[in-house]
Coordinates of C-alpha atoms and ligand atoms in Angstrom, one line a residue:
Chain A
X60 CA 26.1 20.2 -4.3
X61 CA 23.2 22.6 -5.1
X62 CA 21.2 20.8 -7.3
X63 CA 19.4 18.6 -4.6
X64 CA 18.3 20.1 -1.2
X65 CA 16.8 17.5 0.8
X66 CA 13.9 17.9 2.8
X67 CA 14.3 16.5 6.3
X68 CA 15.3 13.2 6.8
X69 CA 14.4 11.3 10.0
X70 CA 16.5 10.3 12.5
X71 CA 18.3 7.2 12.7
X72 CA 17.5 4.2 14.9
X73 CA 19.2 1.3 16.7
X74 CA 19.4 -0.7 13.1
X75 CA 20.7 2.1 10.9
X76 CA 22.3 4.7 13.7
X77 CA 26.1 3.1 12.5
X78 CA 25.6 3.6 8.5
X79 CA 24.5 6.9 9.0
X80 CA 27.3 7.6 11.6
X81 CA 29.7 6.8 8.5
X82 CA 27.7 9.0 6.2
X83 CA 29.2 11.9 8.7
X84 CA 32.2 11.1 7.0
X85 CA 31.2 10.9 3.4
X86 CA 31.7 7.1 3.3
X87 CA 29.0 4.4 2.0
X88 CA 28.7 1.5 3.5
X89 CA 27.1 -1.9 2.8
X90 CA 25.5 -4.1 5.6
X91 CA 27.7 -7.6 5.1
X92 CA 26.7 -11.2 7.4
X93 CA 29.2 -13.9 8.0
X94 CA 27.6 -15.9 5.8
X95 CA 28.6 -13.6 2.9
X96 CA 24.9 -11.8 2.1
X97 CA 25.0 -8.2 1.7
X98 CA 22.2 -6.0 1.8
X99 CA 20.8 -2.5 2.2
X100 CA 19.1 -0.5 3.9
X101 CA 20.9 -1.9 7.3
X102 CA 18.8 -4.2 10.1
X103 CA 18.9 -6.4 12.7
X104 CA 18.8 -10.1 10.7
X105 CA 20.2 -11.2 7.9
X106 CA 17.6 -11.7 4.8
X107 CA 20.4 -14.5 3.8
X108 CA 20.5 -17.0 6.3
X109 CA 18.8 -15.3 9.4
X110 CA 21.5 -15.1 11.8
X111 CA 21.1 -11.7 14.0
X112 CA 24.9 -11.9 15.6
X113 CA 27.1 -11.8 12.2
X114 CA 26.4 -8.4 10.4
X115 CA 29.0 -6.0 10.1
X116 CA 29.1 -2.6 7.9
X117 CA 31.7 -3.2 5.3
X118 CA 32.6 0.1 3.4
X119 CA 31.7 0.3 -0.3
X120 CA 33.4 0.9 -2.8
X121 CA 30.9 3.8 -4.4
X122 CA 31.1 1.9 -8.2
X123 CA 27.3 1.5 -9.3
X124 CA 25.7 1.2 -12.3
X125 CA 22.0 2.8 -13.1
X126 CA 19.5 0.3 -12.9
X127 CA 16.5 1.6 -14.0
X128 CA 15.5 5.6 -13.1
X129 CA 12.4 8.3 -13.8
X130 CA 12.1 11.7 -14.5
X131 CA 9.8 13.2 -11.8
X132 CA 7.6 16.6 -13.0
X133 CA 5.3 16.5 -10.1
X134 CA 6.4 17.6 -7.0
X135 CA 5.8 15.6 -3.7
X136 CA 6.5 18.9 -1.8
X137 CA 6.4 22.4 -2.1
X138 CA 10.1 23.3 -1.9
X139 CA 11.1 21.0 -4.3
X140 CA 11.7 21.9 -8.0
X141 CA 11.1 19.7 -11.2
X142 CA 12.2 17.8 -13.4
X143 CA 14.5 16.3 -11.2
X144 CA 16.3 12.0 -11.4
X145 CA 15.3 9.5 -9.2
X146 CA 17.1 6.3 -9.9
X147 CA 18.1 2.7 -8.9
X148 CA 21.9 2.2 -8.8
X149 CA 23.4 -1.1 -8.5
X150 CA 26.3 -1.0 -5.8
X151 CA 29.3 -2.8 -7.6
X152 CA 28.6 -4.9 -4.2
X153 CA 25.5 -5.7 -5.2
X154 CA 22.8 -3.9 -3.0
X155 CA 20.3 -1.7 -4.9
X156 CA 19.7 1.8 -3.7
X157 CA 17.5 4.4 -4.5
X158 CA 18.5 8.1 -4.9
X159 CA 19.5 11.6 -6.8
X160 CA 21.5 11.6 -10.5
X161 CA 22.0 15.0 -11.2
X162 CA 21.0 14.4 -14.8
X163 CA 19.2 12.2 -16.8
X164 CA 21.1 9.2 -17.3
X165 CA 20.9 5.7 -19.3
X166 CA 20.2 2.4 -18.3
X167 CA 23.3 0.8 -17.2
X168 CA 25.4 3.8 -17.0
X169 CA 28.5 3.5 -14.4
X170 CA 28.3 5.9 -11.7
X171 CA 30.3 6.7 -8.0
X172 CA 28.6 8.0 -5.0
X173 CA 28.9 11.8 -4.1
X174 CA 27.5 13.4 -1.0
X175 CA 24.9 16.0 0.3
X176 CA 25.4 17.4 3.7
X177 CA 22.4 17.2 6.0
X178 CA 21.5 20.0 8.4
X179 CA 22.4 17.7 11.3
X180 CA 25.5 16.5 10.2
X181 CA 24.7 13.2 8.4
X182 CA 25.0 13.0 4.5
X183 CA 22.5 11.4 1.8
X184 CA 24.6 9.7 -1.2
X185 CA 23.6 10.7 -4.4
X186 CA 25.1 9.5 -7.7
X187 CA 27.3 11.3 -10.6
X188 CA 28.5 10.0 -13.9
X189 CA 31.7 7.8 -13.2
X190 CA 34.7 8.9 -14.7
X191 CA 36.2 6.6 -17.1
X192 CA 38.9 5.1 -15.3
X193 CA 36.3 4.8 -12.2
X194 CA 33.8 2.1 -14.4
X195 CA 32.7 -1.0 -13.1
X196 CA 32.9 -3.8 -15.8
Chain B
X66 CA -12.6 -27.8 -9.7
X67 CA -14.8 -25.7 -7.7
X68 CA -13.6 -24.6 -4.1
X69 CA -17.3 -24.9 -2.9
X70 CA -18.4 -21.3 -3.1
X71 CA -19.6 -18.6 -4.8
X72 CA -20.0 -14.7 -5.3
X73 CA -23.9 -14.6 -5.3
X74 CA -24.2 -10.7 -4.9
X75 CA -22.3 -8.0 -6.4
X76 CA -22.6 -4.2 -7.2
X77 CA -20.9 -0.7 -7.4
X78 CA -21.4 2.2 -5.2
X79 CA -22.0 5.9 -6.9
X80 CA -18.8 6.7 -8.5
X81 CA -16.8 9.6 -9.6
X82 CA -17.3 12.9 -8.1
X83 CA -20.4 12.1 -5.1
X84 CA -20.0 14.6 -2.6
X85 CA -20.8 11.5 -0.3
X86 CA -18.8 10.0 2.7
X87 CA -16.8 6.8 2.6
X88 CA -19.6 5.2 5.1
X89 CA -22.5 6.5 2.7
X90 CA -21.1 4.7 -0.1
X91 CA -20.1 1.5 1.3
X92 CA -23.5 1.5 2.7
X93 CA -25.2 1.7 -1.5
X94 CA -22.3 -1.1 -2.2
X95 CA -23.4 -3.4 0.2
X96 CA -27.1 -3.0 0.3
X97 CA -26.9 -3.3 -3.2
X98 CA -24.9 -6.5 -3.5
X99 CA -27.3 -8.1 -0.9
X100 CA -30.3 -6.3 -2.8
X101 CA -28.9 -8.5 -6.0
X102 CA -28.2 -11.6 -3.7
X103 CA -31.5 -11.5 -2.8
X104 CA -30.2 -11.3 1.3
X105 CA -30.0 -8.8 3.5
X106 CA -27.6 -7.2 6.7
X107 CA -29.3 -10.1 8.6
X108 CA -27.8 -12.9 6.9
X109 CA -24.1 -11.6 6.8
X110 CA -22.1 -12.8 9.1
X111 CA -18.5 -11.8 7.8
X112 CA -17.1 -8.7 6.5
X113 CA -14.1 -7.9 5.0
X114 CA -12.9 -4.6 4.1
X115 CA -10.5 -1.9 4.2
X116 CA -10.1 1.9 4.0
X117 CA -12.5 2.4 6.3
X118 CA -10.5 3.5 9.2
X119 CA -8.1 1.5 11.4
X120 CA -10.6 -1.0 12.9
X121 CA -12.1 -1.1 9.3
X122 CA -13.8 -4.2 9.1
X123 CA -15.1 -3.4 13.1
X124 CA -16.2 0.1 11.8
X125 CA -18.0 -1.5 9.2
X126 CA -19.1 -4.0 11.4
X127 CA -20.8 -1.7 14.0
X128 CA -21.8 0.9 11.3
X129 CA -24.4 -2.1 10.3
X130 CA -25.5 -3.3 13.6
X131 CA -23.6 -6.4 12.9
X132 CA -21.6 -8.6 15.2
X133 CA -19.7 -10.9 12.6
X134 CA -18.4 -14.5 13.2
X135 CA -15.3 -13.8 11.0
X136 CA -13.4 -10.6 9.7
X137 CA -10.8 -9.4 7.6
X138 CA -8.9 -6.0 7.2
X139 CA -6.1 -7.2 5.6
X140 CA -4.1 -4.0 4.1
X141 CA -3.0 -5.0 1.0
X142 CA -3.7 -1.9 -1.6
X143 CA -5.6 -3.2 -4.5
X144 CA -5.2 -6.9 -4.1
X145 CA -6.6 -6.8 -0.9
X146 CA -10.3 -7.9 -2.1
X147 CA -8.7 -10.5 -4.5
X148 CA -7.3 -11.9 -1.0
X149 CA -10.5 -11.2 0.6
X150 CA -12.2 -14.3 -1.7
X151 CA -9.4 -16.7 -1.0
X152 CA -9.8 -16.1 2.9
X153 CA -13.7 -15.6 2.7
X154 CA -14.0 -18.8 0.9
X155 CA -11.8 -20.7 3.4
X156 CA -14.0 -19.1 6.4
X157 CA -17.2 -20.1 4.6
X158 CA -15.7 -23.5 4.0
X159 CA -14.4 -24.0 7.7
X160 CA -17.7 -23.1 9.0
X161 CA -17.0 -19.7 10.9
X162 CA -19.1 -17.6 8.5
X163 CA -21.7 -18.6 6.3
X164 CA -22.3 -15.4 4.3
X165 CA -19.1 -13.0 3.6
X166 CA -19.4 -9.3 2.6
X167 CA -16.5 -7.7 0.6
X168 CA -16.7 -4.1 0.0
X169 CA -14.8 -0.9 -0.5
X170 CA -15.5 2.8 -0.5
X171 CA -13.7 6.0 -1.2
X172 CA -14.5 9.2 -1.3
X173 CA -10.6 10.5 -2.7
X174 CA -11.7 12.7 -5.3
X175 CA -14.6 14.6 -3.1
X176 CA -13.0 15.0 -0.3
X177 CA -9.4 15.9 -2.2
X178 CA -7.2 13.2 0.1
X179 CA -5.0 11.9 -2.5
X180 CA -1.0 13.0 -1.8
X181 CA 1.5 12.7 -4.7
X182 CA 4.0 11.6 -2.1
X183 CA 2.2 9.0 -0.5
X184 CA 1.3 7.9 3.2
X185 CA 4.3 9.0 5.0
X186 CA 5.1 6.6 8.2
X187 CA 8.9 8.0 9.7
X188 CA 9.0 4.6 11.4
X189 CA 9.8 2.6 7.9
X190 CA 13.6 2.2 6.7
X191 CA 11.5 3.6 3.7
X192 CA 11.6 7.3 5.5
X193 CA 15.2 7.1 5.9
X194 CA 16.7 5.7 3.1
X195 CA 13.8 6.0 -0.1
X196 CA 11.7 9.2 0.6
X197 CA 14.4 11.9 0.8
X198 CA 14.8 11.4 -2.6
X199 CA 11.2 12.5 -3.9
X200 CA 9.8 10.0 -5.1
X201 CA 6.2 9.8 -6.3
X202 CA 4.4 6.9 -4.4
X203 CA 3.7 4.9 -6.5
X204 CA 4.1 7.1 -10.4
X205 CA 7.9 6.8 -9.3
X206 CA 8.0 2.9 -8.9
X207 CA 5.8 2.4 -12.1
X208 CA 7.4 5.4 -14.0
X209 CA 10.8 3.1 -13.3
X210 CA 9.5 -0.6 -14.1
X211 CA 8.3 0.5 -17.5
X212 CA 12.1 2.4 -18.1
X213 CA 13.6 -0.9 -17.6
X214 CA 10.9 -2.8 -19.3
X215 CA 10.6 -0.3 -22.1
X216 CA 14.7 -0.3 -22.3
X217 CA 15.0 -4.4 -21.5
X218 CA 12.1 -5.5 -24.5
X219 CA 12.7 -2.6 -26.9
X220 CA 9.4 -1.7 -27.0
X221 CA 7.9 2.0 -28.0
X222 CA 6.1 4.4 -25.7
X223 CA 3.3 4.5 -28.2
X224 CA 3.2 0.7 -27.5
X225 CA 2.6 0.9 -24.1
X226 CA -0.1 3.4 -24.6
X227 CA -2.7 0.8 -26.3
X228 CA -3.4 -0.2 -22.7
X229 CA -5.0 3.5 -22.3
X230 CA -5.9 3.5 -25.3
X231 CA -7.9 0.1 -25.4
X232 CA -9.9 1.4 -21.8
X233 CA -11.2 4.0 -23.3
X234 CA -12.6 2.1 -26.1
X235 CA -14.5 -0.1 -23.5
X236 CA -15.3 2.9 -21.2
X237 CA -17.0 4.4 -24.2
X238 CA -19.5 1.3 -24.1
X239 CA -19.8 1.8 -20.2
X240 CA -22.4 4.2 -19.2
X241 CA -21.3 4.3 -15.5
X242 CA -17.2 5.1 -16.3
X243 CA -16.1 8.2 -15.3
X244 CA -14.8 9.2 -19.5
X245 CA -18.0 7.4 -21.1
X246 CA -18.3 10.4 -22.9
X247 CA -14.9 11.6 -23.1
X248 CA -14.6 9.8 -26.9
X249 CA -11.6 8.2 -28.1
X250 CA -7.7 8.8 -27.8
X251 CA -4.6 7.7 -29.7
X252 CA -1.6 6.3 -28.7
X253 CA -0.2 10.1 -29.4
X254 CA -2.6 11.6 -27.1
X255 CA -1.3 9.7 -24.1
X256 CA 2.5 9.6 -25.0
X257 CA 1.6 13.6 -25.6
X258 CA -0.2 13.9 -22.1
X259 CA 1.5 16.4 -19.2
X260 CA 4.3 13.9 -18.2
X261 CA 3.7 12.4 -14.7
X262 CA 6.9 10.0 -13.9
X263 CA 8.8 9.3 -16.9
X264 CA 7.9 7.8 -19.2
X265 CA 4.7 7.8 -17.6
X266 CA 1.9 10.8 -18.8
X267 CA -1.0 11.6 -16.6
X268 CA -2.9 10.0 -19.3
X269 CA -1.0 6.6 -18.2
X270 CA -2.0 6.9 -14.5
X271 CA -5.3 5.9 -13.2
X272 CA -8.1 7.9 -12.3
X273 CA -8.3 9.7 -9.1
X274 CA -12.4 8.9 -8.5
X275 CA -14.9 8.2 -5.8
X276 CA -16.5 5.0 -5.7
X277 CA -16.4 1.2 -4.6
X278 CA -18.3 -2.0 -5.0
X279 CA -19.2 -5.4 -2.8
X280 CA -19.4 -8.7 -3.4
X281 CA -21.1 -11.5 -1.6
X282 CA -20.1 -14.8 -1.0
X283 CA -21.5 -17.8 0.1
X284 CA -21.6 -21.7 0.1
X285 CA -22.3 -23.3 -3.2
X286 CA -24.6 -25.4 -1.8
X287 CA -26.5 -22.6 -0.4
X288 CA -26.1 -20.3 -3.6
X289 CA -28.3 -22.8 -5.7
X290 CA -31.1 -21.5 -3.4
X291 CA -30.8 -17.9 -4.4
X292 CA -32.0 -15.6 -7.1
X293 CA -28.9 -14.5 -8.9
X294 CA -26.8 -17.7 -11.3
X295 CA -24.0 -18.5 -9.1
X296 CA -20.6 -17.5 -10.0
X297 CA -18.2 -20.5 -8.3
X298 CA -14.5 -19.7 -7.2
X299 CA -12.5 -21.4 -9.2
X300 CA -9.4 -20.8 -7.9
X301 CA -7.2 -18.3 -5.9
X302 CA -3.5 -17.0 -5.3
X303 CA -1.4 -14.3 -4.2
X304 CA 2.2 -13.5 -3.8
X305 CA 3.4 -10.3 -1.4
X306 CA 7.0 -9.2 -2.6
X307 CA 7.9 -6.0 -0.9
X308 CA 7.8 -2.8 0.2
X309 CA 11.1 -1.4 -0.6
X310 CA 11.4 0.5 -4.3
X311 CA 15.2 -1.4 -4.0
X312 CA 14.0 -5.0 -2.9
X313 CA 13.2 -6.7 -5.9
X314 CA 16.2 -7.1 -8.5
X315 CA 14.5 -6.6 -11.8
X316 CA 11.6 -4.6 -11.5
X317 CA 10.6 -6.4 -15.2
X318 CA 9.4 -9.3 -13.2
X319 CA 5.7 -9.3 -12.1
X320 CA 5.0 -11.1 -8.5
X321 CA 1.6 -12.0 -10.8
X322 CA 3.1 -15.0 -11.6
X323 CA 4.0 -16.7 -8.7
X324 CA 0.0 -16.0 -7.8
X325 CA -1.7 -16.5 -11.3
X326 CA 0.0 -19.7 -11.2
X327 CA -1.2 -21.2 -8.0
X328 CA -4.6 -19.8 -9.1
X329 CA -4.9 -21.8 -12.1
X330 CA -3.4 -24.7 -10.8
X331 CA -6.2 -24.6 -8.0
X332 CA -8.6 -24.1 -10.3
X333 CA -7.6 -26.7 -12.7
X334 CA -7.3 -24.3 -15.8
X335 CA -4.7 -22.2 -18.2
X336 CA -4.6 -18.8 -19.2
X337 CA -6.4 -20.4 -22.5
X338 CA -9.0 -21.2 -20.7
X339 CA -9.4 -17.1 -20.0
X340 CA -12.4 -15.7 -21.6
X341 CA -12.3 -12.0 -19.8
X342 CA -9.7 -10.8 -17.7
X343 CA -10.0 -8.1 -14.9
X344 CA -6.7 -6.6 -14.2
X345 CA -5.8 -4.0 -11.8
X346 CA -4.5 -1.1 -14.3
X347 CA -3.8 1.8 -11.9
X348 CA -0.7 2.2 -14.0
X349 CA -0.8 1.5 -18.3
X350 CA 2.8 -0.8 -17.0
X351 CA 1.0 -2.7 -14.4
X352 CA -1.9 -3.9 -17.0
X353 CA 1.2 -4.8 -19.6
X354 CA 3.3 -6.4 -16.4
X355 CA 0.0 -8.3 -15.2
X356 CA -0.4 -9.9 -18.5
X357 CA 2.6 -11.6 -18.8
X358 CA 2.3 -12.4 -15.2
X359 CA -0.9 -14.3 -15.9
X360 CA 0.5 -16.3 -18.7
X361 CA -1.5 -14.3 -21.8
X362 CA 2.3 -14.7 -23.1
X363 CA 5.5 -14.8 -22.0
X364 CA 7.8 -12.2 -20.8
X365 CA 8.5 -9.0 -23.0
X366 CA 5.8 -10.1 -25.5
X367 CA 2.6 -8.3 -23.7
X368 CA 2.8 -5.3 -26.1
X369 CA 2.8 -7.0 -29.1
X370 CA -0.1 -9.1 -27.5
X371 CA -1.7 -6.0 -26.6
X372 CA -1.4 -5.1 -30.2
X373 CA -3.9 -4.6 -33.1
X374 CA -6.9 -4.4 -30.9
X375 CA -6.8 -7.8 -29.3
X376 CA -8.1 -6.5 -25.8
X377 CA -10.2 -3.8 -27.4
X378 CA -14.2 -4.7 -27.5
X379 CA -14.4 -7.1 -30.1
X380 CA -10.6 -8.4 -29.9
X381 CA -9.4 -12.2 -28.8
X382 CA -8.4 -10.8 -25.3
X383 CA -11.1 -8.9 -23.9
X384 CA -9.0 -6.7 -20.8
X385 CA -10.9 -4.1 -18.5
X386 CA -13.9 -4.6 -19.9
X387 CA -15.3 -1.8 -17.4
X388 CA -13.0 0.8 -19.2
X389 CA -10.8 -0.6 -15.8
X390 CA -8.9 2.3 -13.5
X391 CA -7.4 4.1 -16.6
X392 CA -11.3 5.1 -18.0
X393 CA -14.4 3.9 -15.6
X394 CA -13.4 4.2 -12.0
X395 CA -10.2 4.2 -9.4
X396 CA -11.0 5.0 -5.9
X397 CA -7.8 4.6 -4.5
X398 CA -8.0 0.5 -3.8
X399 CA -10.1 -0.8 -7.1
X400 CA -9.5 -4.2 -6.5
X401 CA -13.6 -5.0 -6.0
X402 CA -14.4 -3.7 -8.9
X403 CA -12.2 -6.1 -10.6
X404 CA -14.8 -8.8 -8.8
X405 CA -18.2 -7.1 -9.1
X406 CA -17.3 -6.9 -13.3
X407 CA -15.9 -10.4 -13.7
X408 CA -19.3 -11.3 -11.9
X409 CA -21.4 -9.4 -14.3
X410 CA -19.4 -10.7 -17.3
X411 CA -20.1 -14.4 -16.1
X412 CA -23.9 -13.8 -15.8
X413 CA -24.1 -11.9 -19.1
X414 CA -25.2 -8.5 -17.5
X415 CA -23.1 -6.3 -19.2
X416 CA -25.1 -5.1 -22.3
X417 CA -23.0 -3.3 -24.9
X418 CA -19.7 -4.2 -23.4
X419 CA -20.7 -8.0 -22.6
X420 CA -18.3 -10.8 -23.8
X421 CA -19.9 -13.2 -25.6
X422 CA -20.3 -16.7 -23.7
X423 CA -18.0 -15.7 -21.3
X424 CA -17.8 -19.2 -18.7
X425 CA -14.6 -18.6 -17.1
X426 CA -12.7 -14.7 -16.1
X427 CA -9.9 -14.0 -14.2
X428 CA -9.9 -10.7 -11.6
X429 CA -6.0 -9.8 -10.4
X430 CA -5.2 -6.9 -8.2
X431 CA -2.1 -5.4 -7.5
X432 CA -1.1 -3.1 -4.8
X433 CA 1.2 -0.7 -3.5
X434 CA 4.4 -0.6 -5.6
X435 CA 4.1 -4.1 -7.6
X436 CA 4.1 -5.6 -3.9
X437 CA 1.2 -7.1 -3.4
X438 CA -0.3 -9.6 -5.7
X439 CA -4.0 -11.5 -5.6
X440 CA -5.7 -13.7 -8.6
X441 CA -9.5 -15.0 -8.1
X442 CA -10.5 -17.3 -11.0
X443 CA -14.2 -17.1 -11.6
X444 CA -16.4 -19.5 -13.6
X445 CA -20.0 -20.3 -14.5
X446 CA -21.8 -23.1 -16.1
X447 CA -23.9 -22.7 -18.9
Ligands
LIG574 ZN1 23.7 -14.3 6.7

């Protein structure tokens, strides 16, 4: 994808070292407890119940829909050029997630994940218009 | 109900463009709150304050050859001096300080420190997961709360601009806000501005200004003593929701009114009982957000409450009666200012812009992203 260059990202810790492991791989995963919460980005307790020894990284199936977004004209850095989509998607899941649509898009819209490559190997998702056998009801 | 003290000092720094440091003007704020009190550095024997540096309240502290019985530093953006009053009034109460300072300085707009992108900490899951993306902290957030409000309500841009539109009218009757002479604007103006963060203009965004402003607080009992008409604490509340742009599901609904609510219910009032109402506008969205927050109607109705002029000068709902951070001043965290104007609204010191018998106001700051959330009723006996 050319339309987003990231800048750099920083590096991944203990909490969040696995998700972006799968990233490596192109696939999107959700942080899921035993108790049945789910939630994003990954740590080390559940916002659910509070347990620390029952989350597991459950892959996703890439199905949002567009939350709310903006069109930025300013740019936060130098290398970055405007207008460009920032959005929040809704994971069919149910986490929230902010990132990239490559154009602007409506409120609700369906969506699937699609990846950028990162210099070192780990990818940031960004989001494209789902096709229309791909939409979440 | 009365919580047994009162803001017995208050008064603004220079503001806008001072070619002064942050330490020069918090030292005019809070000699000139205590100049109003009728007190002096002697008496004060708690601070709170922030923005100073990272000991703030310590910097502060030592700045004035003062070795304070209680402090506060609390970091909460814009609510933080809304906060301040709810702590300072339970020190004052408890004992551990008798007279509380709360001021704020910045000098953003001299000294050119403001960052499009925010404060970046690589620590935060924020750096990992949000801020590859570009987002403007906080036009981004804003810019996305009044998509999904605008979208949710079916309410027009042009609407929404009637906040920025209504500041002006009261900054024009401010001598001391930053567009005083800047004359009037129209809903087309703002919705025409250089867009910001859709559909956020620059003309929806607050100033980027020097300035700040003190209060000080003391006992009730005490205040009867001094020169200025006490202004009694009412009531006070706050909610802190996050931090995350993806924690909060609808970005529609204000933390304000978890925190509004507990305000009034301390203070033993309604939002009818509201005769001028400070809210923190650093955003047109957060004024409109705030409203419904604090119970001026419910939700999706604050831009037809905002219509016809009803928080313009003259209207039922008299709103940022300084001009607020749209048209008078923003330093960067305007929550005192909030404070220092409901004060001068409840004493009648406002000239051109005063409310008529105002006896009860509301100031609410909001901070960060909509994370952060603080409501100080205000009253005064006439
Ligand atoms: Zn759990």
């Amino acid at each position: 994808m050319t339309w987003f260059t990231p800048g750099e990202v920083p590096p991944a810790d203990e909490m969040t070292g696995e998700w972006w492991d799968a990233t490596r791989e192109h696939r999107l995963t959700v942080q899921t407890c035993g108790c049945g919460h789910r939630q994003h980005p990954p740590r080390a307790v559940c916002t659910g119940c509070g347990r620390t020894d029952a989350l597991t990284l459950v892959e996703a199936s890439g199905a949002a829909t567009v939350d709310t977004y903006t069109v930025v004209h300013r740019a936060p850095r130098p290398d970055v050029a405007t207008p460009y989509v920032v959005a929040r998607v809704r994971l069919a899941e149910g986490p929230v997630l902010l990132t990239r649509l490559m154009a602007e898009p409506a409120i609700g819209d369906a969506v699937t994940v699609g990846w950028v490559d990162l210099p070192d190997g780990r990818a940031l998702p960004v989001f494209t218009p789902a096709r229309p056998d791909e939409e979440t009801p | 109900m009365s919580t047994g003290v009162a803001i017995v000092g208050a008064a603004e720094s220079d503001l806008g463009s001072t070619g002064l440091s942050t330490l020069g003007l918090q030292t005019q704020a809070v000699t000139r709150a205590l100049s109003d009190a009728g007190l002096t550095l002697a008496d004060v024997d708690g601070i709170a304050t922030t923005g100073v540096s990272r000991f703030s309240a310590t910097q502060l502290a030592d700045h004035f050859g003062i070795v304070p019985t209680w402090t506060d530093s609390t970091f909460a953006g814009g609510s933080a001096f809304e906060m301040f009053v709810a702590r300072a009034a339970q020190a004052i109460r408890d004992g551990q300080a008798s007279v509380v300072v709360i001021s704020f300085a910045s000098n953003q707009r001299s000294a050119r420190t403001r960052r499009l992108g925010g404060v970046f900490e690589a620590w935060v899951p924020e750096a990992q997961f949000e801020e590859p993306y570009d987002p403007l902290y906080p036009a981004s957030y804003y810019g996305m709360a009044a998509q999904a409000y605008l979208h949710r309500y079916g309410g027009t841009r042009e609407q929404l601009a009637e906040v920025a539109v209504a500041a002006r009218e009261w900054a024009l009757l401010n001598p001391e806000a930053f567009r005083h002479d800047a004359g009037r604007i129209t809903a087309a103006d703002v919705v025409g501005a250089p867009m910001v963060s859709s559909p956020l203009t620059v003309a929806d965004c607050c100033l980027v200004t020097d300035g700040g402003g003190a209060v000080v607080l003391t006992s009730l009992e005490r205040a009867r003593d001094l020169r200025r008409t006490p202004v009694e604490v009412l009531g006070y509340g706050e909610r802190t929701t996050h931090t995350s742009f993806t924690t909060v599901p609808d970005l529609t609904v204000p933390g304000a009114a978890g925190s509004a609510a507990d305000a009034y219910r301390r203070a033993g009032i309604t939002a009818a009982d509201v005769d001028v109402v400070e809210v923190y506008d650093s955003f047109t969205i957060t004024a409109a957000l705030s409203l419904e927050g604090l119970g001026f109607c419910g939700p999706g109705e604050a831009l037809d409450l905002i219509a016809d002029g009803r928080t313009r000068p003259g209207g039922a709902l008299p709103l940022n009666t300084t001009g607020g951070g749209l048209s008078y001043c923003h330093p960067g965290q305007y929550g005192v200012l909030l404070l220092v104007e409901a004060v001068r609204q409840l004493r009648g010191d406002c000239g051109r812009r005063q409310v008529r018998g105002a006896e009860v106001a509301v100031a609410h700051g909001t901070g960060g992203i909509l994370s952060t959330h603080a409501t100080v009723v205000l009253g005064v006996a006439r």
